[in-house]
CSV table of C-alpha atoms in Angstrom, one decimal:
chain,number,residue,atom,x,y,z
A,1180,MET,CA,-51.1,-0.7,-3.4
A,1181,ASN,CA,-48.0,1.7,-2.9
A,1182,ASN,CA,-46.0,2.9,-5.7
A,1183,VAL,CA,-43.0,0.4,-5.2
A,1184,ALA,CA,-46.0,-2.4,-5.5
A,1185,LYS,CA,-47.5,-0.7,-8.8
A,1186,GLU,CA,-43.9,-0.2,-10.4
A,1187,ILE,CA,-43.0,-4.1,-9.8
A,1188,ASN,CA,-46.6,-5.0,-11.1
A,1189,ALA,CA,-46.0,-3.0,-14.3
A,1190,THR,CA,-43.0,-5.5,-15.0
A,1191,ASP,CA,-43.8,-8.9,-16.6
A,1192,LYS,CA,-42.9,-11.2,-13.6
A,1193,THR,CA,-41.9,-13.8,-15.6
A,1194,LYS,CA,-38.9,-12.2,-16.8
A,1195,ILE,CA,-37.8,-10.8,-13.3
A,1196,LYS,CA,-35.5,-13.7,-12.6
A,1197,PRO,CA,-32.2,-11.9,-12.0
A,1198,THR,CA,-29.1,-13.7,-10.7
A,1199,TYR,CA,-28.1,-10.7,-8.6
A,1200,LEU,CA,-30.4,-8.1,-7.2
A,1201,ILE,CA,-28.5,-4.6,-6.5
A,1202,LEU,CA,-30.4,-2.3,-4.2
A,1203,GLY,CA,-29.1,1.2,-4.6
A,1204,SER,CA,-27.5,2.2,-8.0
A,1205,GLY,CA,-25.0,4.9,-7.0
A,1206,SER,CA,-21.7,5.1,-8.9
A,1207,PHE,CA,-20.6,2.3,-7.2
A,1208,GLY,CA,-23.4,0.3,-7.5
A,1209,PHE,CA,-23.7,1.3,-11.2
A,1210,ALA,CA,-20.0,0.5,-11.9
A,1211,LEU,CA,-20.3,-3.2,-10.5
A,1212,ALA,CA,-23.6,-3.6,-12.4
A,1213,LYS,CA,-21.6,-3.1,-15.6
A,1214,GLU,CA,-19.0,-5.6,-14.3
A,1215,LEU,CA,-21.5,-8.1,-13.8
A,1216,ARG,CA,-23.0,-7.6,-17.1
A,1217,GLU,CA,-19.9,-8.0,-19.0
A,1218,LEU,CA,-19.8,-11.4,-17.1
A,1219,ASP,CA,-23.1,-12.2,-18.6
A,1220,LYS,CA,-25.1,-12.2,-15.3
A,1221,GLU,CA,-28.8,-11.5,-15.0
A,1222,LEU,CA,-29.6,-8.2,-13.2
A,1223,ILE,CA,-32.2,-6.2,-11.5
A,1224,ILE,CA,-31.4,-2.8,-10.0
A,1225,VAL,CA,-33.9,-1.0,-7.4
A,1226,ASP,CA,-33.2,2.9,-6.8
A,1227,LYS,CA,-35.4,5.5,-5.1
A,1228,ASP,CA,-34.4,8.0,-7.8
A,1229,ALA,CA,-36.9,7.7,-10.8
A,1230,GLN,CA,-34.7,9.6,-13.3
A,1231,LYS,CA,-31.9,7.2,-12.4
A,1232,VAL,CA,-33.9,4.3,-13.1
A,1233,GLU,CA,-35.2,5.6,-16.3
A,1234,THR,CA,-31.5,6.2,-17.4
A,1235,LEU,CA,-30.8,2.5,-16.5
A,1236,ARG,CA,-33.6,1.3,-18.3
A,1237,GLU,CA,-32.2,3.1,-21.5
A,1238,GLU,CA,-28.9,1.1,-21.1
A,1239,ALA,CA,-31.3,-2.1,-21.4
A,1240,TYR,CA,-30.9,-2.7,-17.3
A,1241,GLU,CA,-33.8,-4.4,-15.5
A,1242,ALA,CA,-34.5,-1.2,-13.1
A,1243,LEU,CA,-37.4,-0.5,-10.6
A,1244,VAL,CA,-38.1,2.6,-8.9
A,1245,GLY,CA,-38.1,1.6,-5.0
A,1246,ASP,CA,-36.8,2.4,-1.7
A,1247,VAL,CA,-34.3,-0.3,-0.3
A,1248,SER,CA,-35.4,0.1,3.1
A,1249,ASP,CA,-39.2,-0.5,2.1
A,1250,PRO,CA,-40.4,-3.8,4.2
A,1251,ASN,CA,-42.7,-4.5,0.9
A,1252,LEU,CA,-40.1,-4.4,-1.4
A,1253,PHE,CA,-39.5,-8.1,-2.0
A,1254,ASP,CA,-43.3,-8.9,-2.0
A,1255,MET,CA,-43.7,-8.9,-5.7
A,1256,ILE,CA,-40.1,-9.9,-6.9
A,1257,ASN,CA,-39.6,-13.5,-7.7
A,1258,THR,CA,-36.4,-14.3,-5.2
A,1259,LYS,CA,-36.5,-17.8,-6.0
A,1260,ASN,CA,-33.5,-17.8,-8.5
A,1261,LEU,CA,-31.4,-14.8,-6.8
A,1262,ALA,CA,-27.7,-16.2,-6.4
A,1263,GLY,CA,-27.3,-13.1,-4.2
A,1264,ILE,CA,-28.2,-9.5,-3.1
A,1265,LEU,CA,-26.2,-6.4,-3.0
A,1266,ILE,CA,-27.2,-3.7,-0.7
A,1267,LEU,CA,-25.2,-0.8,-2.1
A,1268,SER,CA,-27.0,2.5,-1.3
A,1269,SER,CA,-24.8,5.4,0.5
A,1270,ASP,CA,-27.3,5.3,3.4
A,1271,PRO,CA,-26.0,3.0,6.0
A,1272,LYS,CA,-29.0,3.0,8.4
A,1273,ALA,CA,-31.5,2.1,5.0
A,1274,ASN,CA,-28.8,-0.7,4.2
A,1275,LYS,CA,-29.1,-2.5,7.8
A,1276,ILE,CA,-32.9,-2.2,7.5
A,1277,ALA,CA,-32.5,-3.7,3.8
A,1278,LEU,CA,-30.3,-6.2,5.1
A,1279,LYS,CA,-32.8,-7.3,8.1
A,1280,ASN,CA,-35.7,-7.3,5.4
A,1281,VAL,CA,-33.7,-9.8,3.5
A,1282,ARG,CA,-32.9,-12.2,6.3
A,1283,GLU,CA,-36.9,-11.9,7.5
A,1284,LYS,CA,-38.3,-11.8,3.8
A,1285,VAL,CA,-36.0,-13.4,1.6
A,1286,SER,CA,-33.9,-16.1,3.1
A,1287,PRO,CA,-31.5,-16.4,6.0
A,1288,ASP,CA,-29.0,-18.1,4.0
A,1289,ILE,CA,-29.1,-16.4,0.8
A,1290,TYR,CA,-25.7,-14.5,0.1
A,1291,CYS,CA,-25.7,-10.9,1.0
A,1292,VAL,CA,-22.8,-8.3,0.2
A,1293,VAL,CA,-23.8,-4.9,2.1
A,1294,ARG,CA,-21.7,-1.6,1.7
A,1295,ALA,CA,-20.7,0.3,4.7
A,1296,PRO,CA,-19.1,3.7,5.3
A,1297,ASP,CA,-16.7,2.7,8.3
A,1298,VAL,CA,-15.4,-0.1,10.5
A,1299,ILE,CA,-18.4,0.3,13.0
A,1300,ASN,CA,-20.9,0.0,10.6
A,1301,MET,CA,-19.3,-2.7,8.9
A,1302,GLN,CA,-19.3,-4.6,12.5
A,1303,GLU,CA,-22.9,-3.8,13.1
A,1304,MET,CA,-23.8,-5.2,9.4
A,1305,GLU,CA,-21.9,-8.1,10.2
A,1306,THR,CA,-23.8,-8.8,13.4
A,1307,LEU,CA,-27.1,-8.5,11.4
A,1308,GLY,CA,-25.9,-11.4,9.2
A,1309,ALA,CA,-24.1,-9.8,6.0
A,1310,ASP,CA,-21.9,-12.4,4.4
A,1311,LEU,CA,-19.6,-9.7,3.1
A,1312,VAL,CA,-19.3,-6.1,4.0
A,1313,ILE,CA,-17.3,-3.9,1.7
A,1314,MET,CA,-15.9,-0.1,2.2
A,1315,PRO,CA,-15.4,1.4,-1.3
A,1316,PRO,CA,-12.8,3.7,-0.2
A,1317,ARG,CA,-10.7,0.7,1.4
A,1318,MET,CA,-11.7,-1.3,-1.8
A,1319,VAL,CA,-10.2,1.5,-4.0
A,1320,ALA,CA,-7.1,1.7,-1.8
A,1321,LYS,CA,-6.5,-1.8,-2.3
A,1322,SER,CA,-6.9,-2.0,-6.0
A,1323,LEU,CA,-4.6,0.8,-6.2
A,1324,SER,CA,-2.1,-1.0,-4.0
A,1325,ARG,CA,-2.2,-4.1,-6.1
A,1326,SER,CA,-1.8,-1.8,-9.4
A,1327,LEU,CA,1.0,-0.1,-8.1
A,1328,GLU,CA,2.6,-3.4,-7.0
A,1329,ARG,CA,2.2,-5.1,-10.5
A,1330,ALA,CA,3.7,-1.7,-12.0
A,1331,GLU,CA,6.6,-2.0,-9.6
A,1332,ALA,CA,7.1,-5.6,-10.7
A,1333,MET,CA,7.0,-4.8,-14.1
A,1334,ARG,CA,9.5,-2.0,-13.4
A,1335,ARG,CA,11.7,-4.5,-11.8
A,1336,GLY,CA,11.3,-7.3,-14.4
A,1337,ASN,CA,12.4,-4.7,-17.2
A,1338,LYS,CA,15.4,-3.5,-15.6
A,1339,LEU,CA,16.6,-7.0,-14.7
A,1340,THR,CA,15.8,-7.7,-18.3
A,1341,GLN,CA,17.9,-4.8,-19.5
A,1342,TRP,CA,20.8,-5.8,-17.4
A,1343,PHE,CA,21.0,-9.6,-18.7
A,1344,GLU,CA,20.7,-8.0,-22.1
A,1345,GLU,CA,23.9,-5.7,-21.6
A,1346,ASN,CA,25.6,-8.5,-20.0
A,1347,LYS,CA,25.1,-11.4,-22.6
A,1348,ALA,CA,28.9,-11.8,-23.3
A,1349,LYS,CA,29.8,-12.0,-19.4
A,1350,LYS,CA,29.7,-15.2,-17.4
A,1351,LEU,CA,27.8,-14.7,-13.8
A,1352,GLY,CA,29.0,-16.2,-10.7
A,1353,ILE,CA,25.9,-16.6,-8.2
A,1354,VAL,CA,26.9,-16.7,-5.0
A,1355,VAL,CA,24.6,-17.9,-2.1
A,1356,HIS,CA,25.3,-17.6,1.8
A,1357,ASP,CA,27.8,-19.9,3.5
A,1358,ASN,CA,26.4,-23.4,4.3
A,1359,PRO,CA,23.3,-22.7,2.0
A,1360,ASP,CA,19.7,-23.8,2.9
A,1361,PRO,CA,17.2,-24.8,0.1
A,1362,ASP,CA,15.9,-21.3,-0.1
A,1363,ALA,CA,19.0,-20.2,-1.3
A,1364,ILE,CA,19.8,-23.0,-3.7
A,1365,SER,CA,16.5,-22.9,-5.4
A,1366,SER,CA,16.9,-19.2,-5.6
A,1367,ALA,CA,20.1,-19.1,-7.2
A,1368,LEU,CA,18.8,-22.1,-9.5
A,1369,ALA,CA,16.2,-19.7,-10.6
A,1370,LEU,CA,18.5,-17.0,-11.2
A,1371,LYS,CA,20.6,-19.2,-13.2
A,1372,THR,CA,17.6,-20.4,-15.4
A,1373,ILE,CA,16.7,-16.6,-15.8
A,1374,ALA,CA,20.4,-16.0,-16.8
A,1375,SER,CA,20.4,-19.1,-19.3
A,1376,SER,CA,17.1,-17.6,-21.0
A,1377,PHE,CA,19.2,-14.6,-22.0
A,1378,ASN,CA,22.1,-16.8,-23.2
A,1379,VAL,CA,24.1,-15.8,-20.0
A,1380,LEU,CA,26.4,-18.5,-18.6
A,1381,ALA,CA,26.2,-18.8,-14.8
A,1382,ASP,CA,27.5,-21.0,-12.0
A,1383,ILE,CA,26.3,-21.3,-8.3
A,1384,ILE,CA,29.1,-20.8,-5.8
A,1385,TYR,CA,28.8,-21.8,-2.1
A,1386,HIS,CA,31.3,-21.9,0.7
A,1387,GLY,CA,31.0,-24.2,3.7
A,1388,GLU,CA,29.1,-27.5,3.8
A,1389,ILE,CA,25.7,-28.7,2.7
A,1390,GLY,CA,25.4,-30.6,6.2
A,1391,HIS,CA,21.9,-30.9,6.9
A,1392,GLN,CA,20.5,-34.1,5.8
A,1393,GLU,CA,17.4,-32.4,4.1
A,1394,ASN,CA,19.6,-30.0,2.1
A,1395,LYS,CA,22.0,-33.0,0.9
A,1396,ALA,CA,18.9,-34.8,-0.3
A,1397,PHE,CA,17.6,-31.7,-1.9
A,1398,VAL,CA,20.7,-31.2,-3.7
A,1399,ASN,CA,21.3,-34.9,-4.9
A,1400,LEU,CA,17.6,-35.7,-5.7
A,1401,LEU,CA,17.2,-32.8,-7.8
A,1402,GLY,CA,20.6,-33.0,-9.3
A,1403,ILE,CA,21.7,-29.2,-8.7
A,1404,ASP,CA,25.2,-28.4,-9.8
A,1405,LEU,CA,27.2,-26.2,-7.3
A,1406,TYR,CA,30.6,-25.1,-6.7
A,1407,ARG,CA,32.6,-24.3,-3.7
A,1408,SER,CA,34.4,-21.0,-3.8
A,1409,GLU,CA,37.7,-22.5,-3.1
A,1410,ASP,CA,37.5,-24.4,-6.3
A,1411,VAL,CA,36.4,-21.8,-8.9
A,1412,GLY,CA,37.8,-18.4,-7.7
A,1413,PHE,CA,35.6,-15.4,-8.2
A,1414,THR,CA,38.0,-13.8,-10.5
A,1415,ASN,CA,36.6,-16.2,-13.1
A,1416,TYR,CA,33.7,-14.4,-13.4
A,1417,GLU,CA,32.9,-10.9,-14.9
A,1418,ASN,CA,29.7,-10.4,-13.0
A,1419,LEU,CA,28.7,-11.7,-9.4
A,1420,ALA,CA,25.3,-12.0,-7.8
A,1421,LEU,CA,24.4,-12.5,-4.3
A,1422,VAL,CA,21.3,-14.5,-3.4
A,1423,ASP,CA,19.3,-14.6,-0.2
A,1424,CYS,CA,22.3,-12.5,1.4
A,1425,SER,CA,22.8,-8.8,0.7
A,1426,MET,CA,26.4,-7.7,1.9
A,1427,PRO,CA,29.8,-9.4,0.6
A,1428,GLY,CA,31.6,-11.1,3.4
A,1429,ALA,CA,28.7,-11.4,5.7
A,1430,ASN,CA,27.9,-14.9,5.9
A,1431,ASN,CA,29.2,-15.8,2.6
A,1432,SER,CA,32.8,-15.8,1.1
A,1433,LEU,CA,33.0,-12.9,-1.1
A,1434,PRO,CA,35.8,-10.5,0.1
A,1435,LEU,CA,34.3,-7.4,1.7
A,1436,ASP,CA,35.2,-4.9,-1.1
A,1437,THR,CA,34.1,-7.1,-3.8
A,1438,HIS,CA,31.4,-5.1,-6.1
A,1439,VAL,CA,28.4,-7.1,-6.7
A,1440,ASN,CA,26.1,-6.8,-9.7
A,1441,ILE,CA,22.7,-8.3,-8.7
A,1442,ILE,CA,21.7,-8.6,-4.9
A,1443,ILE,CA,18.3,-10.5,-4.4
A,1444,ASP,CA,17.4,-11.0,-0.8
A,1445,HIS,CA,14.4,-11.3,1.8
A,1446,HIS,CA,16.6,-10.8,4.8
A,1447,PRO,CA,16.1,-7.3,7.1
A,1448,LEU,CA,18.2,-4.8,5.5
A,1449,PRO,CA,21.7,-4.3,7.1
A,1450,ASP,CA,22.7,-0.5,8.3
A,1451,ALA,CA,25.5,-0.4,5.8
A,1452,ASP,CA,25.0,0.9,2.6
A,1453,ILE,CA,24.3,-1.6,-0.3
A,1454,ASP,CA,25.8,-0.9,-3.8
A,1455,ALA,CA,24.8,-2.9,-7.1
A,1456,ASP,CA,23.6,-2.4,-10.6
A,1457,PHE,CA,20.3,-4.4,-9.5
A,1458,ILE,CA,19.1,-4.6,-6.0
A,1459,ASP,CA,15.8,-6.1,-4.9
A,1460,ILE,CA,15.3,-6.8,-1.0
A,1461,ARG,CA,12.2,-7.5,0.0
A,1462,PRO,CA,12.1,-8.1,4.0
A,1463,HIS,CA,8.3,-8.5,4.3
A,1464,VAL,CA,8.5,-11.7,2.2
A,1465,GLY,CA,9.2,-14.9,3.6
A,1466,ALA,CA,11.5,-16.5,1.1
A,1467,SER,CA,13.9,-15.3,-1.5
A,1468,ALA,CA,12.6,-18.2,-3.6
A,1469,THR,CA,9.0,-16.2,-3.7
A,1470,ILE,CA,10.7,-13.4,-5.3
A,1471,LEU,CA,12.7,-15.3,-7.9
A,1472,THR,CA,9.5,-17.2,-8.7
A,1473,LYS,CA,7.8,-13.8,-9.3
A,1474,TYR,CA,10.7,-13.1,-11.7
A,1475,LEU,CA,10.1,-16.0,-13.3
A,1476,GLN,CA,6.5,-15.6,-14.0
A,1477,GLU,CA,6.9,-11.8,-14.9
A,1478,LEU,CA,9.4,-12.7,-17.4
A,1479,ASN,CA,7.4,-15.6,-19.1
A,1480,ILE,CA,10.1,-18.1,-18.5
A,1481,ASP,CA,9.2,-21.9,-18.3
A,1482,ILE,CA,9.5,-23.7,-15.1
A,1483,ASP,CA,10.3,-27.1,-15.4
A,1484,SER,CA,9.7,-29.8,-12.6
A,1485,GLU,CA,12.9,-30.0,-10.9
A,1486,LEU,CA,12.9,-26.0,-10.6
A,1487,ALA,CA,9.4,-25.9,-9.6
A,1488,THR,CA,10.0,-28.5,-6.7
A,1489,ALA,CA,13.2,-26.7,-5.8
A,1490,LEU,CA,11.6,-23.4,-5.4
A,1491,LEU,CA,8.5,-24.8,-3.7
A,1492,TYR,CA,10.4,-26.5,-1.2
A,1493,GLY,CA,12.7,-23.6,-0.5
A,1494,ILE,CA,9.5,-21.6,0.3
A,1495,ARG,CA,8.1,-24.1,2.6
A,1496,THR,CA,11.4,-24.5,4.3
A,1497,ASP,CA,12.0,-20.8,5.0
A,1498,THR,CA,8.4,-20.2,6.2
A,1499,LEU,CA,8.1,-23.3,8.3
A,1500,ASP,CA,5.4,-24.6,6.1
A,1501,PHE,CA,3.9,-20.8,5.8
A,1502,LYS,CA,4.0,-20.8,9.9
A,1503,ARG,CA,6.7,-18.2,10.2
A,1504,ASN,CA,7.2,-14.9,8.4
A,1505,THR,CA,4.8,-15.6,5.7
A,1506,ASP,CA,3.3,-13.0,3.1
A,1507,SER,CA,0.8,-13.5,0.8
A,1508,ALA,CA,3.4,-13.3,-2.0
A,1509,ASP,CA,4.6,-16.7,-0.3
A,1510,LEU,CA,1.2,-18.3,-0.8
A,1511,SER,CA,0.7,-17.4,-4.1
A,1512,ALA,CA,4.0,-18.3,-5.4
A,1513,ALA,CA,3.5,-21.6,-3.8
A,1514,SER,CA,0.0,-22.1,-5.3
A,1515,TYR,CA,1.8,-21.5,-8.7
A,1516,LEU,CA,4.2,-24.0,-8.1
A,1517,TYR,CA,2.5,-26.7,-6.4
A,1518,PRO,CA,0.9,-28.1,-9.6
A,1519,LEU,CA,4.3,-28.1,-11.5
A,1520,SER,CA,6.3,-29.8,-8.8
A,1521,ASP,CA,7.3,-33.7,-8.3
A,1522,HIS,CA,5.7,-34.5,-5.2
A,1523,ASP,CA,7.3,-37.8,-4.9
A,1524,ILE,CA,10.6,-35.9,-4.6
A,1525,LEU,CA,9.0,-33.4,-2.0
A,1526,GLU,CA,7.8,-36.5,-0.3
A,1527,GLN,CA,11.3,-37.9,0.1
A,1528,LEU,CA,12.8,-34.5,0.9
A,1529,GLU,CA,10.3,-34.1,4.0
A,1530,ARG,CA,11.4,-37.7,5.4
A,1531,PRO,CA,15.4,-37.5,5.2
A,1532,SER,CA,17.5,-40.0,7.7
A,1533,MET,CA,18.7,-38.4,10.5
A,1534,SER,CA,22.7,-38.6,11.0
A,1535,ILE,CA,24.5,-39.9,14.0
A,1536,GLU,CA,26.0,-36.3,14.6
A,1537,THR,CA,22.5,-34.6,14.5
A,1538,LEU,CA,21.2,-37.4,17.0
A,1539,ASP,CA,24.3,-36.6,19.3
A,1540,VAL,CA,23.8,-33.0,19.3
A,1541,LEU,CA,20.0,-33.1,19.7
A,1542,GLY,CA,20.8,-35.5,22.7
A,1543,GLU,CA,23.5,-33.1,24.4
A,1544,ALA,CA,21.2,-30.2,23.7
A,1545,ILE,CA,18.4,-31.6,25.7
A,1546,ASN,CA,21.0,-32.8,28.5
A,1547,SER,CA,22.9,-29.3,28.5
A,1548,ARG,CA,19.5,-27.2,28.5
A,1549,GLN,CA,19.5,-24.2,30.8
A,1550,VAL,CA,15.8,-22.9,31.5
A,1551,ILE,CA,15.5,-19.3,32.4
A,1552,GLY,CA,11.8,-18.2,32.6
A,1553,SER,CA,10.7,-19.3,29.0
A,1554,TYR,CA,13.9,-18.8,27.7
A,1555,LEU,CA,16.1,-22.1,27.2
A,1556,LEU,CA,19.7,-21.9,26.2
A,1557,SER,CA,22.0,-25.2,25.4
A,1558,ASN,CA,25.7,-25.4,24.8
A,1559,VAL,CA,26.2,-28.5,22.8
A,1560,GLY,CA,30.3,-28.3,22.9
A,1561,SER,CA,32.1,-29.1,19.8
A,1562,ILE,CA,30.6,-29.4,16.6
A,1563,ARG,CA,31.8,-30.3,13.0
A,1564,ASN,CA,28.3,-29.5,11.7
A,1565,ARG,CA,26.6,-26.2,12.2
A,1566,ASP,CA,23.3,-27.4,10.5
A,1567,THR,CA,22.7,-29.5,13.3
A,1568,LEU,CA,22.3,-26.5,15.7
A,1569,PRO,CA,19.0,-25.1,14.2
A,1570,GLN,CA,17.4,-28.7,14.1
A,1571,ALA,CA,18.2,-29.0,17.8
A,1572,ALA,CA,16.7,-25.5,18.2
A,1573,ASP,CA,13.5,-26.2,16.2
A,1574,TYR,CA,13.3,-29.3,18.5
A,1575,LEU,CA,13.6,-27.4,21.7
A,1576,LEU,CA,11.2,-25.1,20.8
A,1577,ASN,CA,8.3,-27.8,21.2
A,1578,LEU,CA,9.2,-28.4,25.2
A,1579,GLU,CA,6.3,-27.3,27.3
A,1580,GLY,CA,6.8,-23.4,29.0
A,1581,ILE,CA,9.6,-22.8,26.3
A,1582,SER,CA,9.0,-19.4,24.0
A,1583,THR,CA,12.4,-19.2,22.9
A,1584,SER,CA,15.5,-21.6,22.2
A,1585,ILE,CA,19.0,-20.9,21.6
A,1586,VAL,CA,21.4,-23.3,21.0
A,1587,PHE,CA,25.1,-22.8,20.2
A,1588,GLY,CA,28.4,-24.8,19.6
A,1589,VAL,CA,31.9,-24.3,19.1
A,1590,THR,CA,34.3,-25.2,16.0
A,1591,GLU,CA,37.9,-24.7,15.8
A,1592,ASP,CA,37.5,-21.0,15.3
A,1593,LYS,CA,34.2,-19.9,15.9
A,1594,ILE,CA,31.2,-20.1,18.2
A,1595,TYR,CA,28.0,-20.9,16.1
A,1596,ILE,CA,24.4,-19.8,17.7
A,1597,SER,CA,21.0,-20.8,16.6
A,1598,GLY,CA,17.7,-19.3,17.8
A,1599,ARG,CA,14.1,-20.1,17.4
A,1600,SER,CA,11.2,-18.2,19.1
A,1601,ASN,CA,7.3,-18.2,19.1
A,1602,ASP,CA,7.2,-15.2,21.7
A,1603,ILE,CA,5.6,-12.1,20.0
A,1604,ARG,CA,7.1,-9.7,22.4
A,1605,VAL,CA,10.6,-11.0,21.1
A,1606,ASN,CA,12.1,-10.0,17.5
A,1607,LEU,CA,15.1,-12.7,17.9
A,1608,GLY,CA,16.8,-11.1,14.9
A,1609,ASP,CA,17.3,-7.8,16.6
A,1610,VAL,CA,18.2,-9.7,20.0
A,1611,MET,CA,21.2,-11.7,17.9
A,1612,LYS,CA,22.5,-8.3,17.0
A,1613,ARG,CA,22.3,-6.4,20.1
A,1614,ALA,CA,23.8,-9.6,22.0
A,1615,PHE,CA,26.6,-10.3,19.3
A,1616,GLY,CA,27.2,-7.6,16.9
A,1617,GLU,CA,25.7,-6.2,13.8
A,1618,ASP,CA,28.2,-8.1,11.7
A,1619,ALA,CA,28.0,-11.3,13.9
A,1620,GLY,CA,24.1,-11.8,14.3
A,1621,GLY,CA,20.9,-11.1,12.4
A,1622,GLY,CA,17.8,-13.0,11.1
A,1623,HIS,CA,14.0,-12.8,11.3
A,1624,ALA,CA,11.8,-12.2,14.4
A,1625,THR,CA,11.2,-15.8,14.9
A,1626,ALA,CA,14.6,-17.7,13.1
A,1627,ALA,CA,18.0,-16.0,13.7
A,1628,ALA,CA,21.8,-16.9,14.1
A,1629,ALA,CA,24.9,-15.7,15.2
A,1630,GLN,CA,28.6,-16.4,14.4
A,1631,ILE,CA,31.4,-15.0,16.7
A,1632,PRO,CA,35.0,-15.6,16.2
A,1633,LEU,CA,36.6,-17.5,19.1
A,1634,GLY,CA,39.3,-14.5,19.3
A,1635,VAL,CA,41.0,-14.6,22.8
A,1636,PHE,CA,39.2,-17.5,23.8
A,1637,SER,CA,41.0,-19.7,21.2
A,1638,ALA,CA,44.1,-19.0,23.2
A,1639,SER,CA,43.1,-21.6,25.9
A,1640,LYS,CA,44.5,-24.8,25.4
A,1641,ASP,CA,41.8,-26.6,27.9
A,1642,ARG,CA,38.9,-27.4,25.8
A,1643,GLN,CA,36.4,-28.1,28.8
A,1644,THR,CA,37.8,-24.3,30.2
A,1645,LEU,CA,37.1,-23.1,26.6
A,1646,LEU,CA,33.5,-24.4,26.6
A,1647,ARG,CA,32.6,-23.1,30.0
A,1648,LEU,CA,34.1,-19.5,29.1
A,1649,VAL,CA,32.1,-19.6,25.8
A,1650,ASN,CA,29.0,-20.6,27.5
A,1651,GLU,CA,29.2,-17.8,30.3
A,1652,ALA,CA,29.8,-15.3,27.3
A,1653,VAL,CA,27.0,-16.3,25.2
A,1654,VAL,CA,24.5,-16.9,28.0
A,1655,LYS,CA,25.3,-13.4,29.8
A,1656,ARG,CA,25.2,-11.6,26.5
A,1657,PHE,CA,21.7,-13.3,25.4
A,1658,LEU,CA,20.0,-12.8,28.6
A,1659,ALA,CA,21.2,-9.0,28.6
A,1660,ALA,CA,20.0,-8.3,25.1
A,1661,VAL,CA,16.5,-9.8,26.5
A,1662,GLY,CA,16.6,-8.1,29.7
A,1663,VAL,CA,16.8,-10.6,32.1
A,1664,GLU,CA,19.4,-9.9,34.5
A,1665,GLU,CA,20.4,-13.1,36.1
A,1666,ALA,CA,19.4,-17.0,35.5
A,1667,ASP,CA,16.7,-18.6,37.9
A,1668,GLU,CA,18.2,-21.5,39.9
């Protein structure tokens, strides 16, 4: 009988019923063993260093001397009640042999975690049947990253708390972008809730129309109070916040030179300098509602059903049900909000009626489509409600062979353009900026928009001529921006 068998025989077999078997007790394995014991797990540890095994026994661990790669290691161990085997030695070759022995001698199905020093070894161990392969340096990096993220969240939360504490006597105007969507509205509602927790009076202010059927239903069903900028005036507020946009005058009704106190947004940073008392812009996050949800959690502010429903719907619509520009933070926030939300209201929001105008614009977009390669551009002519454009762009993106859809229309004084893309080679927000100007266009890689003053075109008295000139200009600029010289006939 070899030394391993003698060592194991010396132990009462009836007591060897570990929940987890740890092969290799280096610093990493020992640290994990301590964590598992604190969770009240039963353990048995195997290591080839007799002195280390003795130390483990002195600390009341069930420990045995043995080589993790020895094929006879499992002959004398009762493996029937094992929940999992953790192969954690620093020798990748020994770990591969141990893994092979586990699959052949213990079970092909038992949960097995293996340590690897690099990606190449990780792939080899996955091929050999490891359920999970861990690389300690990467785990440390991820753990540190999460710790830094938590510290940053605490710092931002403390800074926002300090700002509200210092501005309790001042009324706050929360400004959202023109023609606001559920993400902007729910984020503003969350900031208003935070303000209320500090006894700060706040109003949500918007310009334009809430025209999209889902957006109208959203505001009505949840009873959200909004004020038009024309009705309240910004001078009635001592402090101002921008939510879901970051620059005064850029797709919002604030004058360009307005000092803004709070800016919270998730859109890509503009080139211009941003000045505010408190700024939180996270372009990697899919929705501003995600950012505000995190603040509510960080500040331990209760979220009622209406607010939870609004925020969850805002996240879902801006990420296209987590299929567009989605970050793990969006999923985490949605998971937190889901049980707090009113699912009857959510179901009603997801099935709104379609207005006649939306149907007309969709029909015009289909009839007027111009297809150039995988790009589809459609001029729908005169519009009253700009929110019909993104709906049409979303629909047209589903057509076979289309990777990018651009729909545009004209009001009395502006050209409005909306685009959608699922082409990984195209960053639609950058394309809009190149095509129509930094101040006119922008957005995300898969969803973007632009609005251009009619300028010299508005002098045309013939509406048909105007629409033709607009069509030529928009199509030409867009195709030039994506590097297409001319349309295919």
